[in-house]
Amino acid sequence: MGRSDMTVQPLRVLLLDDNPDDRSAVVRTLRREFFNLHVEQITDAESFERSLETGNFDVVITEHQLSWTDGLSALRTIKAAWPSRPVVMFTDAGSEEIAVAAMKAGMDDYLPKSPRNLEHLPAVIRVTTEQARHGQFPPNRNLRLLQSENQQSRTLSLLVEVSRIVATSLDVDTLLQDVAESIHRHFEYPAVRLFTLDDEGQTLVLRGYSGISADSPKSAAPEVRRQPIDQSTIACANHIGKSHVASETITDHPRPAGLVPAQAEVCIPILDAGSLIGVIELESNCEADFDERTLSLLETVADTVSIGLRNARLYEESQRRLQELTLLSRIPVGFGAGLNFDALISGTLKELHELVNADRTYFVTIDPETLTWERDHAQVAPGVESRVGLAGTFADMPVELKRLSTGKPFAVFDTTFDPRVDKTRDMYLSQGTQSTLLVPVQFGKRLYGALGCDYCRDKHVWRPDEIRLLEAVARQLELALDNLHLFEEVRLRADELAAALTRLEELDRLKDKFIQNVSHELRSPLAIVHGYVEMLQAGELGELQPEQRKPVAIIARRVRMLSDLVQDITLILEAEVSPPTSEAVRLDELAQVAVEDFQLAAEQAELALCVEIAPELPPVAGSPDYMRRVLDNLLGNAIKFTSAGGTITVRVWRQEEQVLLEVSDTGVGIPPHQLERVFERFYQVDRSIWQRYGGMGLGLALVKETVETYGGHVTVESQVGEGSTFTVMLPIITNSDFENAEL
Ligand code: ADP
C-alpha cells in the first residue's frame, strides 16, 4: 500500500494520554505520515464519553496509565461501544500480563513506549486501520514482538551474569556452582549439572549443581559425582562437540521418590581449543524447552565457562608454581628451623605432600655401608598407613635401588602387574600401594636416600611435571644435606676448639697459681738479701774493700730488679683474684717521692730528671701500693730506654675532673704498630733488651690494668729515636667517693 493512498484519506485519531509531551510526540510523528490527520486529545472522562457518543474516530491510541481511568478499562468501554474500531496501546506502564489481558479484551496492537517504537507507531496505525476497514483483525504481532524482546533481555541478562561470574571467580568449584545456579534461575529446568573432565580425561566430575533433586557436588551419590566419559549422552557431546539432546526418558540419575522422570536431557560440551574439558548437563520436563535458540544460548554460556575454567586453571597453575618455588627455596635453609635432619625432612615432606596430592609421601635413608635402607619419615592421607620404620637390606629392593643409583627416578603405574617390581610386589601390596614413584637423593656420588610418593586409593599416571617437581625437591635436599654435613663438621670443630680452650684456660689458671706461689716464696728471701746488700753498701757490716764495691753494687741493682719484678707479678695476679681496695691517693706526693727515689739512678745513667707538679692537686681514687708501682714502672722504663745525655720529665696537673700524670723521655721510642701492644702482658718490643735490662713485659700491663681498675686510662705517644710520652689519667675523687670508700 502506497503512502499517497494513505495521505489523502482522512485519519481521525482518539489519543488517550495524560502526558502532553508524549501526546505531542505522537501527533508530530503521525503527522509526518498522515497528511489528513485529525487528532482528538482526551485527558478526562467527559471528553472521552463525548467522543464515544459521537463515534467520530477511526482509531484509538491509548496509554495504560491514565489519571481518570486505565487503558484496559478504556479499551473495554471502546470495544463495547465500537467493536470494529482498532485500539492500539502505546504505553510505558504496561507489562506482559496487561498486554495479554488487553489482547483478550480485543486490543488490536500493543507497543511499549520507546523512541524506536514511536517510529513504528505510524506503520502500526496504518495496518490496523486498513485491516479494520477490510473487516480483518490483526494477529497479535507486537505481543509476540514483546515476548521475543523479553526473551532477548533474559538471554542477555543470563550471559551478563555468567560473564560476571567468570570474571570474578578464580575457584573452579565456586565458578561452576554459581553458573549452575544462574542457569537454573533463568530457565527453571529441574536439574542443571556442570562437570569437568579429570586429568586423565576418563571421568567427568560433578562440580556444580542446581535443581530440585539433592545431588550437589558434595552430597551427590558417587555414580553421579564421577561419571565415566563413555556414558551415552555425554559421549555424544564429546564426539560431536555439539550439544546433544536425548529425548527419551532419562533414568541415569537417581531421583527423589515421587519426582517425575525428566523428559529430555541436553549435554552441552565445554570445549577448550576444540577438546572437551567439561559438560553442562540439563534436564527438562519438556523437550520443546531445548529449541535451537536456547541451545545456541547455552553453547555461548559453555564458551564463557570455558574461558573461566582456563583462567582458573592458569591461576591454579601459577599458585602451584609459587608454592613449588616457595618449597624449593625453603629446603636449603631447613625451613628456618636451623639445620637439623629431622626438621628438614619432615618439613619437606609436609609441604611436598600438599603439593603432589599423593596418599603417602616419604623419605628412605640408605646406608651403603651396612647395605640397609629404612623409611624414617612419612606424610600420609587420612586412613593410609605411614609404615615408618619399614626397613630392609639392599637385597629386599634390588631393582629399585639399582635404578636409583643411576640417578634416575623410578615410576610404577601399577604395582600389581609391573614386572620390574616382581620381587617387591608383596611389600607394595601389603602397604596398599597401587602406584609408586621414587626419586634418588645423592650425596656426592653416593646414594643417600630416596624421596617416595605412593597412590593407594587409585592407580596414578605419573605426569612429567610431578616427576620434575620431585627431582627438583631431591636436588634441593641434596644441597641442604650438604650444608647439614658442613654444619655438623663445623660444629664438631667448634666443640673440639671449645674443649681445647677450656683445657688451656685450666692450664693458664694452674700457671698463674704456680707463679703466684713462687713469687710469694721469693719475696721473703729477696727482702732479706736486699736488706743485707744495702747494709753492705752502707758499710754497716764493715767498710767494703774498693774491689768489693762494684760487685756489691751489681748485686744490689740486680736484687732490686728482682724484687720489683716479684712485686709486679704479685700485684698483677692478686688484682685478678681480688680487686685492690680504693682510697684517696695523692698522685702529686707519690710522684715527688718517686722522682726522689729515681734521682740517683738517673744521675748514674747520666740523665736529667725534671719534675713539674702543679700545686694543690686533689686526690684520686686508687691504692698507694699499686700507684707506686705505676710510677716506678713508668720511670724505670724511661731510664731504661733512654741513653746517656737524655732527659726525663715527670709532670702532674689537673685537667677538668682528672689528674694527669705524664712521664716523657728522649729515648729510643716505640714503633707505631707496637704502641698498643706494649700494654699487653709479657709483651716486649725487642727481646734482646731483656738481656740488658731484665724485665718480663709485665710493667706496662700492670700500669694499664691498675689505671683502668680505678676508672682511668693510659695512653702513649712515641717517635722512634726521639722518645716516648706515657700519660695516665685518673678521675678526681669526689666527696661521695670518700664516703663510699669509708675512709
Ligand atoms: P719490661 O719489663 O720489658 O719493660 P714493660 O711492660 O714495662 O715491660 O714494657 C714493655 C715493652 O714496652 C718494653 O719491653 C719496651 O720494649 C717497651 N717500652 C716500655 N716503655 C718504653 C719507653 N719509655 N721507651 C721505649 N720503649 C718502651
XYZ file of C-alpha atoms and ligand atoms in Angstrom, residues 565 568 633-642 663-671 674-675 677-687 689-690 693-703 716 718-719 723-726, ligand 1:
81
model
C 109.639 -7.991 89.286
C 104.743 -6.693 89.833
C 107.388 1.179 86.109
C 106.929 4.341 84.021
C 110.047 5.982 85.463
C 112.054 2.749 85.392
C 111.194 2.233 81.692
C 112.049 5.848 80.849
C 115.500 5.459 82.413
C 115.941 2.006 80.871
C 115.146 3.105 77.324
C 116.946 6.488 77.266
C 106.301 10.584 82.116
C 108.214 11.527 78.990
C 111.676 10.682 77.837
C 114.007 11.374 74.944
C 114.807 7.691 74.493
C 114.628 5.032 71.778
C 110.898 5.380 71.169
C 108.425 2.692 70.130
C 107.473 1.794 66.519
C 103.637 -1.688 68.525
C 102.279 1.213 70.521
C 100.763 -3.902 72.186
C 103.218 -2.638 74.797
C 100.350 -2.738 77.318
C 99.821 -6.473 76.796
C 101.151 -8.822 79.409
C 104.641 -10.203 78.628
C 104.968 -8.057 75.503
C 108.374 -6.608 74.738
C 109.241 -4.663 71.600
C 112.740 -6.067 71.423
C 113.512 -9.251 73.277
C 116.771 -5.736 75.801
C 115.760 -8.339 78.254
C 117.851 -4.672 81.389
C 115.871 -7.651 82.574
C 112.110 -7.203 82.786
C 109.357 -9.533 81.704
C 106.965 -7.329 79.823
C 104.638 -7.065 82.806
C 105.254 -3.468 83.906
C 103.018 -1.620 81.415
C 100.342 -4.325 81.739
C 100.259 -3.569 85.448
C 100.074 0.180 84.686
C 101.272 6.547 74.851
C 106.135 7.930 70.710
C 108.550 8.620 67.879
C 111.332 9.492 72.779
C 108.069 8.409 74.339
C 105.386 10.004 76.488
C 103.111 7.943 78.715
P 109.535 -4.580 80.506
O 109.583 -5.079 81.891
O 110.005 -5.478 79.464
O 109.993 -3.185 80.422
P 107.048 -3.273 80.155
O 105.658 -3.835 80.118
O 107.301 -2.258 81.152
O 107.966 -4.495 80.226
O 107.309 -2.689 78.728
C 107.014 -3.457 77.592
C 107.885 -3.048 76.454
O 107.493 -1.728 76.031
C 109.298 -2.936 76.775
O 109.969 -4.167 76.664
C 109.797 -1.956 75.744
O 110.075 -2.617 74.544
C 108.641 -1.016 75.553
N 108.752 0.222 76.347
C 108.179 0.480 77.551
N 108.481 1.744 77.974
C 109.256 2.280 76.999
C 109.914 3.541 76.818
N 109.809 4.545 77.749
N 110.648 3.772 75.691
C 110.751 2.793 74.777
N 110.150 1.583 74.875
C 109.429 1.322 75.970
